[in-house]
């Protein structure tokens, strides 16, 4: 009887530990900054009456705590560093609810973590919105109407290709390179077709490719660095740099082809 | 109204569109988009007033705009129970120095492929001037967002 109780107790502890590491993994995969991941894990642990030691790096999330029988350890690999702010918001609010004691059992928390709101805006809706945003970028750089139109058309193609390649599961760097190449080449063609001068063509390419700015890895990288999480900060900044470099390679490739064929 | 005021208003409206457009790309919930639009417009307006009004040069103006947005969401985000980066990143995206970065890229390309001596010297100057400007503005944006929370938050465990 005592052995059974011990076994049950150990299973509950192990399950709590798994739930905390799962929360960390979800937050890390959704683009949360390191401090938010660690503090959310601490918050959930506190709500579950545990005192855990947790860590996050590019490889995965570690959670451990000591029991009289030994150490319970849970590790979860972070497969991708994606960005989904709906999930980050949901998980943050879930932790706050847990802290307020709004969950009655582990099953409820587990259920909440298993049914995340994987909400994405429809691609058919996002493509024109991002294209208009590229037009706004062109206006912010003092472009005229022809250049704004070229930027919008270029960005329409760029975003369509980006989503298509993303759906096919290609590497993000490859997606950035190809979509920047095709998008800026098309923007250049549209600008030339409308008789826009060299400065206008430059503006059209620039505005088209600005929709590829990796804002979240860049800012999260700096947030991590300034809060003392140097390793994850550098990882995120390097990720941003690689994405910017990929887009730059695409743009330079488009310019090279345009010059070579005298477009 | 003077031309400057009209220009700042239109630029703010454009920034107010760019912010939510980027936020949607990163899956920010629909309910927060109006707030991001307002913050993005405000960030652009602050920078342009400080820069075009002749009060500050562009790097300092960008830093102040980003820091203001960061401080604003240090106040607002906890009330909405939402992590700050959900708002701040999309709100400052319209401050990205696209033109300078692109000019630096073109100058780098010219440096690699060019052969004319005068053009090479001009490319070196453009590369350093635009490259440094783009880097400085990007740093100002990131630092503006990252430094403000340090004034308000401390280590969770004081006894360590």
XYZ file of C-alpha atoms in Angstrom:
423
model
C 0.000 0.000 0.000
C 2.774 2.438 0.986
C 4.743 1.495 -2.122
C 1.663 2.228 -4.289
C 1.196 5.656 -2.687
C 4.863 6.463 -3.250
C 4.601 5.393 -6.831
C 1.490 7.536 -7.346
C 3.175 10.504 -5.672
C 6.231 10.108 -7.890
C 4.021 9.944 -10.982
C 2.248 13.165 -9.992
C 5.583 14.904 -9.432
C 6.859 13.675 -12.777
C 3.682 14.886 -14.492
C 3.990 18.342 -12.911
C 7.595 18.516 -14.057
C 6.569 17.526 -17.594
C 3.830 20.171 -17.678
C 6.301 22.895 -16.686
C 8.850 21.829 -19.310
C 6.096 21.602 -21.925
C 5.055 25.176 -21.151
C 8.702 26.275 -21.587
C 8.966 24.427 -24.888
C 5.762 25.991 -26.237
C 6.874 29.493 -25.237
C 10.364 29.008 -26.721
C 8.924 27.653 -29.974
C 6.554 30.620 -30.196
C 9.188 33.371 -29.947
C 8.949 34.443 -26.292
C 11.990 36.149 -24.756
C 14.073 34.031 -22.348
C 13.102 35.916 -19.189
C 9.411 35.454 -20.006
C 9.928 31.711 -20.576
C 11.772 31.243 -17.276
C 9.437 33.438 -15.242
C 6.358 31.684 -16.704
C 7.854 28.296 -15.801
C 8.610 29.551 -12.268
C 5.056 30.895 -11.977
C 3.498 27.588 -13.002
C 5.852 25.686 -10.693
C 4.842 27.941 -7.804
C 1.168 27.373 -8.614
C 1.836 23.606 -8.545
C 3.650 23.931 -5.186
C 7.034 22.983 -6.602
C 10.399 24.660 -6.318
C 12.096 23.850 -9.610
C 15.359 24.723 -11.300
C 14.866 25.519 -14.946
C 17.037 26.534 -17.888
C 16.514 27.322 -21.559
C 18.947 27.274 -24.446
C 18.739 26.720 -28.199
C 18.746 22.944 -27.730
C 15.885 22.658 -25.292
C 14.185 23.312 -21.968
C 15.404 21.678 -18.753
C 13.369 21.392 -15.559
C 14.531 19.584 -12.454
C 13.696 19.370 -8.779
C 14.926 17.339 -5.852
C 12.912 14.720 -3.972
C 14.027 12.538 -1.048
C 14.255 9.632 -3.523
C 16.400 11.540 -5.993
C 16.197 14.154 -8.709
C 13.281 14.409 -11.154
C 14.436 15.788 -14.497
C 12.475 16.716 -17.584
C 14.002 17.827 -20.882
C 12.188 18.919 -24.021
C 13.916 19.659 -27.301
C 12.994 22.927 -29.047
C 12.422 21.826 -32.617
C 11.853 25.257 -34.158
C 12.174 28.872 -33.062
C 8.939 30.129 -34.637
C 6.908 33.219 -33.806
C 3.292 33.155 -32.699
C 2.274 35.916 -30.328
C -1.237 34.485 -29.836
C 0.298 31.404 -28.200
C 2.721 33.520 -26.126
C -0.192 35.631 -24.868
C -2.304 32.522 -24.178
C 0.473 30.780 -22.214
C 1.219 33.935 -20.206
C -2.448 34.284 -19.260
C -2.605 30.546 -18.454
C 0.255 30.967 -15.953
C -1.452 33.950 -14.337
C -4.670 31.910 -14.024
C -2.720 29.032 -12.468
C -1.130 31.460 -10.002
C -4.593 32.714 -9.002
C -5.631 29.086 -8.413
C -8.233 29.008 -11.196
C -7.249 25.469 -12.249
C -8.667 22.730 -10.081
C -6.504 19.836 -11.283
C -3.442 18.917 -13.329
C -5.774 17.601 -16.024
C -7.205 21.088 -16.574
C -3.727 22.578 -17.033
C -2.734 19.709 -19.312
C -5.930 20.187 -21.329
C -5.221 23.921 -21.674
C -1.649 23.246 -22.872
C -2.824 20.594 -25.335
C -5.433 22.856 -26.935
C -3.428 25.923 -27.856
C -5.097 28.515 -30.095
C -3.013 27.895 -33.256
C -4.471 31.000 -34.766
C -2.976 32.360 -37.971
C -4.542 35.002 -40.134
C -5.662 33.676 -43.547
C -2.828 33.937 -46.087
C -5.186 35.295 -48.732
C -5.864 38.200 -46.384
C -2.274 38.677 -45.195
C -0.669 38.936 -48.658
C -2.491 42.145 -49.739
C -2.102 43.677 -46.265
C 1.676 43.145 -46.311
C 1.781 44.506 -49.874
C 0.026 47.705 -48.791
C 2.472 47.889 -45.856
C 5.301 47.798 -48.422
C 3.576 50.676 -50.245
C 3.457 52.585 -46.938
C 7.192 51.894 -46.459
C 7.782 53.355 -49.920
C 5.787 56.468 -48.986
C 7.779 56.849 -45.742
C 10.909 57.020 -47.914
C 9.391 59.814 -50.043
C 8.354 57.685 -53.023
C 5.915 58.861 -55.713
C 2.785 56.984 -56.832
C 4.523 54.881 -59.525
C 7.143 53.680 -57.052
C 4.478 52.925 -54.421
C 2.544 50.861 -57.005
C 5.730 48.968 -57.972
C 6.489 48.256 -54.305
C 2.950 46.976 -53.721
C 3.094 44.661 -56.758
C 6.590 43.433 -55.833
C 5.513 42.750 -52.235
C 2.389 40.896 -53.421
C 4.619 38.456 -55.307
C 7.222 38.340 -52.518
C 4.683 37.471 -49.831
C 2.903 34.911 -52.046
C 6.209 33.116 -52.656
C 7.183 33.369 -48.996
C 3.947 31.741 -47.831
C 4.059 29.122 -50.599
C 7.630 28.045 -49.748
C 6.850 28.176 -46.035
C 3.872 25.856 -46.595
C 6.159 23.450 -48.477
C 8.450 23.307 -45.429
C 11.661 24.844 -46.828
C 14.334 26.347 -44.587
C 13.604 29.923 -43.504
C 16.903 31.216 -44.935
C 16.089 29.719 -48.335
C 12.577 31.208 -48.199
C 13.992 34.679 -47.427
C 16.565 34.400 -50.210
C 14.158 33.244 -52.915
C 11.289 35.556 -51.975
C 13.625 38.595 -51.744
C 15.109 37.674 -55.135
C 11.784 37.259 -56.955
C 10.027 40.116 -55.128
C 12.752 42.699 -55.743
C 13.252 41.564 -59.343
C 9.520 41.979 -60.038
C 9.453 45.373 -58.264
C 12.381 46.455 -60.452
C 10.581 45.263 -63.608
C 7.364 47.055 -62.639
C 9.272 50.264 -61.851
C 11.148 50.148 -65.187
C 7.932 49.417 -67.079
C 6.451 52.605 -65.627
C 9.502 54.636 -66.634
C 10.659 55.248 -63.057
C 14.221 56.595 -62.689
C 17.149 54.880 -60.935
C 16.382 56.399 -57.520
C 12.735 55.305 -57.792
C 13.763 51.774 -58.759
C 16.019 51.640 -55.700
C 13.115 52.773 -53.525
C 10.757 50.168 -55.016
C 13.204 47.317 -54.315
C 13.911 48.622 -50.825
C 10.232 48.982 -49.865
C 9.405 45.549 -51.270
C 12.098 43.797 -49.263
C 11.361 45.683 -46.022
C 8.477 43.296 -45.315
C 11.179 40.693 -44.594
C 12.664 42.580 -41.603
C 13.188 39.956 -38.823
C 11.879 42.241 -36.075
C 11.177 39.682 -33.355
C 14.528 37.816 -33.344
C 16.345 41.164 -33.409
C 14.481 42.835 -30.530
C 14.206 39.604 -28.487
C 17.967 39.130 -28.966
C 18.665 42.550 -27.467
C 16.113 41.998 -24.677
C 17.874 38.723 -23.794
C 21.333 40.307 -23.898
C 20.323 43.175 -21.626
C 18.704 40.843 -19.104
C 21.810 38.689 -18.840
C 20.833 35.748 -21.055
C 23.883 36.185 -23.243
C 23.862 32.814 -25.013
C 20.220 32.899 -26.169
C 20.576 36.623 -26.970
C 23.530 35.960 -29.267
C 21.695 33.006 -30.834
C 18.693 35.183 -31.651
C 20.839 38.043 -32.980
C 22.753 35.594 -35.171
C 19.431 34.224 -36.409
C 18.337 37.777 -37.327
C 21.687 38.441 -39.029
C 21.450 35.250 -41.080
C 17.909 36.145 -42.193
C 18.954 39.696 -43.154
C 21.962 38.285 -45.033
C 19.686 35.825 -46.869
C 17.385 38.654 -47.965
C 20.448 40.731 -49.003
C 21.740 37.832 -51.124
C 18.331 37.644 -52.824
C 18.295 41.394 -53.563
C 21.891 41.399 -54.861
C 21.074 38.385 -57.046
C 18.093 40.224 -58.545
C 20.254 43.306 -59.258
C 22.973 41.128 -60.799
C 20.536 39.382 -63.124
C 18.915 42.714 -64.051
C 22.310 44.255 -64.880
C 23.500 41.162 -66.769
C 20.490 40.997 -69.050
C 20.229 44.784 -69.296
C 16.715 44.821 -67.846
C -1.544 73.643 -41.414
C 2.040 73.710 -42.513
C 3.490 71.137 -44.915
C 5.582 69.658 -42.114
C 2.558 68.921 -39.927
C 0.670 67.369 -42.868
C 3.712 65.232 -43.738
C 4.066 64.019 -40.147
C 0.340 63.195 -39.998
C 0.424 61.175 -43.245
C 3.626 59.391 -42.192
C 2.031 58.542 -38.841
C -1.012 57.131 -40.642
C 1.290 54.975 -42.821
C 3.161 53.778 -39.724
C -0.223 53.072 -38.127
C -0.886 50.660 -40.982
C 2.593 49.080 -41.075
C 2.558 48.208 -37.329
C -0.593 46.021 -37.359
C 0.430 44.524 -40.741
C 3.653 43.234 -39.155
C 1.837 42.201 -36.002
C -0.578 40.084 -38.063
C 2.356 38.350 -39.704
C 3.506 37.254 -36.224
C 0.062 36.150 -35.076
C -0.751 38.967 -32.645
C -4.418 38.608 -31.521
C -6.888 40.811 -33.386
C -8.026 42.660 -30.254
C -4.577 44.224 -29.769
C -4.120 45.487 -33.338
C -5.811 48.911 -32.790
C -3.465 49.532 -29.846
C -0.452 48.598 -31.987
C -1.675 50.903 -34.775
C -1.942 53.811 -32.335
C 1.489 53.067 -30.813
C 3.150 52.717 -34.234
C 1.675 56.038 -35.370
C 2.799 57.661 -32.117
C 6.350 56.274 -32.447
C 6.681 57.637 -35.983
C 5.180 60.988 -34.984
C 7.564 61.389 -32.035
C 10.612 60.585 -34.160
C 9.605 62.851 -37.003
C 8.701 65.767 -34.720
C 12.067 65.494 -32.973
C 14.016 64.945 -36.213
C 12.224 67.104 -38.782
C 11.451 69.745 -36.161
C 15.205 70.144 -35.780
C 15.349 69.271 -32.089
C 17.547 66.171 -32.382
C 19.434 64.159 -34.980
C 17.840 60.938 -36.253
C 19.563 58.398 -33.956
C 18.647 60.177 -30.717
C 15.125 60.877 -32.027
C 14.695 57.157 -32.815
C 15.980 56.187 -29.367
C 13.534 58.518 -27.632
C 10.595 57.302 -29.760
C 11.415 53.621 -29.029
C 12.003 54.310 -25.322
C 8.675 56.141 -25.087
C 6.814 53.208 -26.668
C 8.608 50.786 -24.334
C 7.670 52.871 -21.270
C 4.073 53.169 -22.483
C 3.699 49.393 -22.681
C 5.456 48.826 -19.357
C 2.360 50.613 -18.000
C -0.311 49.191 -20.351
C 0.769 45.542 -20.964
C 0.453 44.290 -17.329
C -3.070 45.736 -17.166
C -4.012 43.683 -20.231
C -2.050 40.648 -18.913
C -0.070 40.454 -22.134
C 3.752 40.242 -22.517
C 5.233 43.564 -23.693
C 7.035 42.349 -26.860
C 3.616 41.483 -28.335
C 3.102 45.253 -28.671
C 6.513 46.892 -28.722
C 8.184 45.064 -31.618
C 5.438 45.760 -34.166
C 5.026 49.338 -32.920
C 8.570 50.393 -33.807
C 8.963 48.488 -37.076
C 8.233 51.613 -39.141
C 11.417 53.210 -37.727
C 13.634 50.642 -39.530
C 16.345 52.481 -41.542
C 15.625 50.722 -44.845
C 17.115 53.319 -47.179
C 20.452 53.508 -45.364
C 20.761 49.722 -45.163
C 19.967 49.362 -48.846
C 22.437 52.086 -49.881
C 25.130 50.375 -47.796
C 24.355 47.072 -49.530
C 24.605 48.687 -52.970
C 27.899 50.383 -52.013
C 29.271 47.019 -50.833
C 28.299 45.481 -54.159
C 30.006 48.361 -55.992
C 33.147 47.877 -53.869
C 33.318 44.215 -54.870
C 32.625 44.661 -58.568
C 33.745 48.227 -59.353
C 37.097 49.174 -60.912
C 36.965 52.979 -61.206
C 39.135 54.595 -58.470
C 36.811 57.549 -57.784
C 33.750 55.316 -57.683
C 35.503 52.973 -55.244
C 36.347 55.841 -52.881
C 32.777 57.124 -53.130
C 31.493 53.576 -52.420
C 33.715 53.266 -49.333
C 32.363 56.550 -47.988
C 28.739 55.530 -48.742
C 29.247 52.081 -47.223
C 30.607 53.479 -43.976
C 28.265 56.464 -43.746
C 25.026 54.603 -44.583
C 26.126 51.378 -42.869
C 26.986 53.177 -39.631
C 23.783 55.225 -39.790
C 21.648 52.110 -40.345
C 23.451 50.247 -37.535
C 23.142 53.225 -35.178
C 19.396 53.623 -35.864
C 18.795 49.879 -35.421
C 20.762 49.936 -32.168
C 18.801 52.986 -31.010
C 15.527 51.142 -31.696
C 16.600 47.974 -29.910
C 18.223 49.788 -26.990
C 15.199 52.062 -26.596
C 12.991 48.995 -26.211
C 15.453 46.934 -24.127
C 16.760 49.561 -21.692
C 13.470 50.984 -20.369
C 12.355 47.793 -18.523
C 15.677 47.788 -16.647
C 14.508 50.921 -14.792
C 11.282 49.254 -13.673
C 12.033 45.556 -13.136
C 14.551 43.909 -10.837
C 15.726 40.382 -10.122
C 12.778 38.316 -8.985
C 14.841 36.759 -6.180
C 16.418 39.582 -4.192
C 18.114 37.290 -1.689
C 20.448 35.765 -4.279
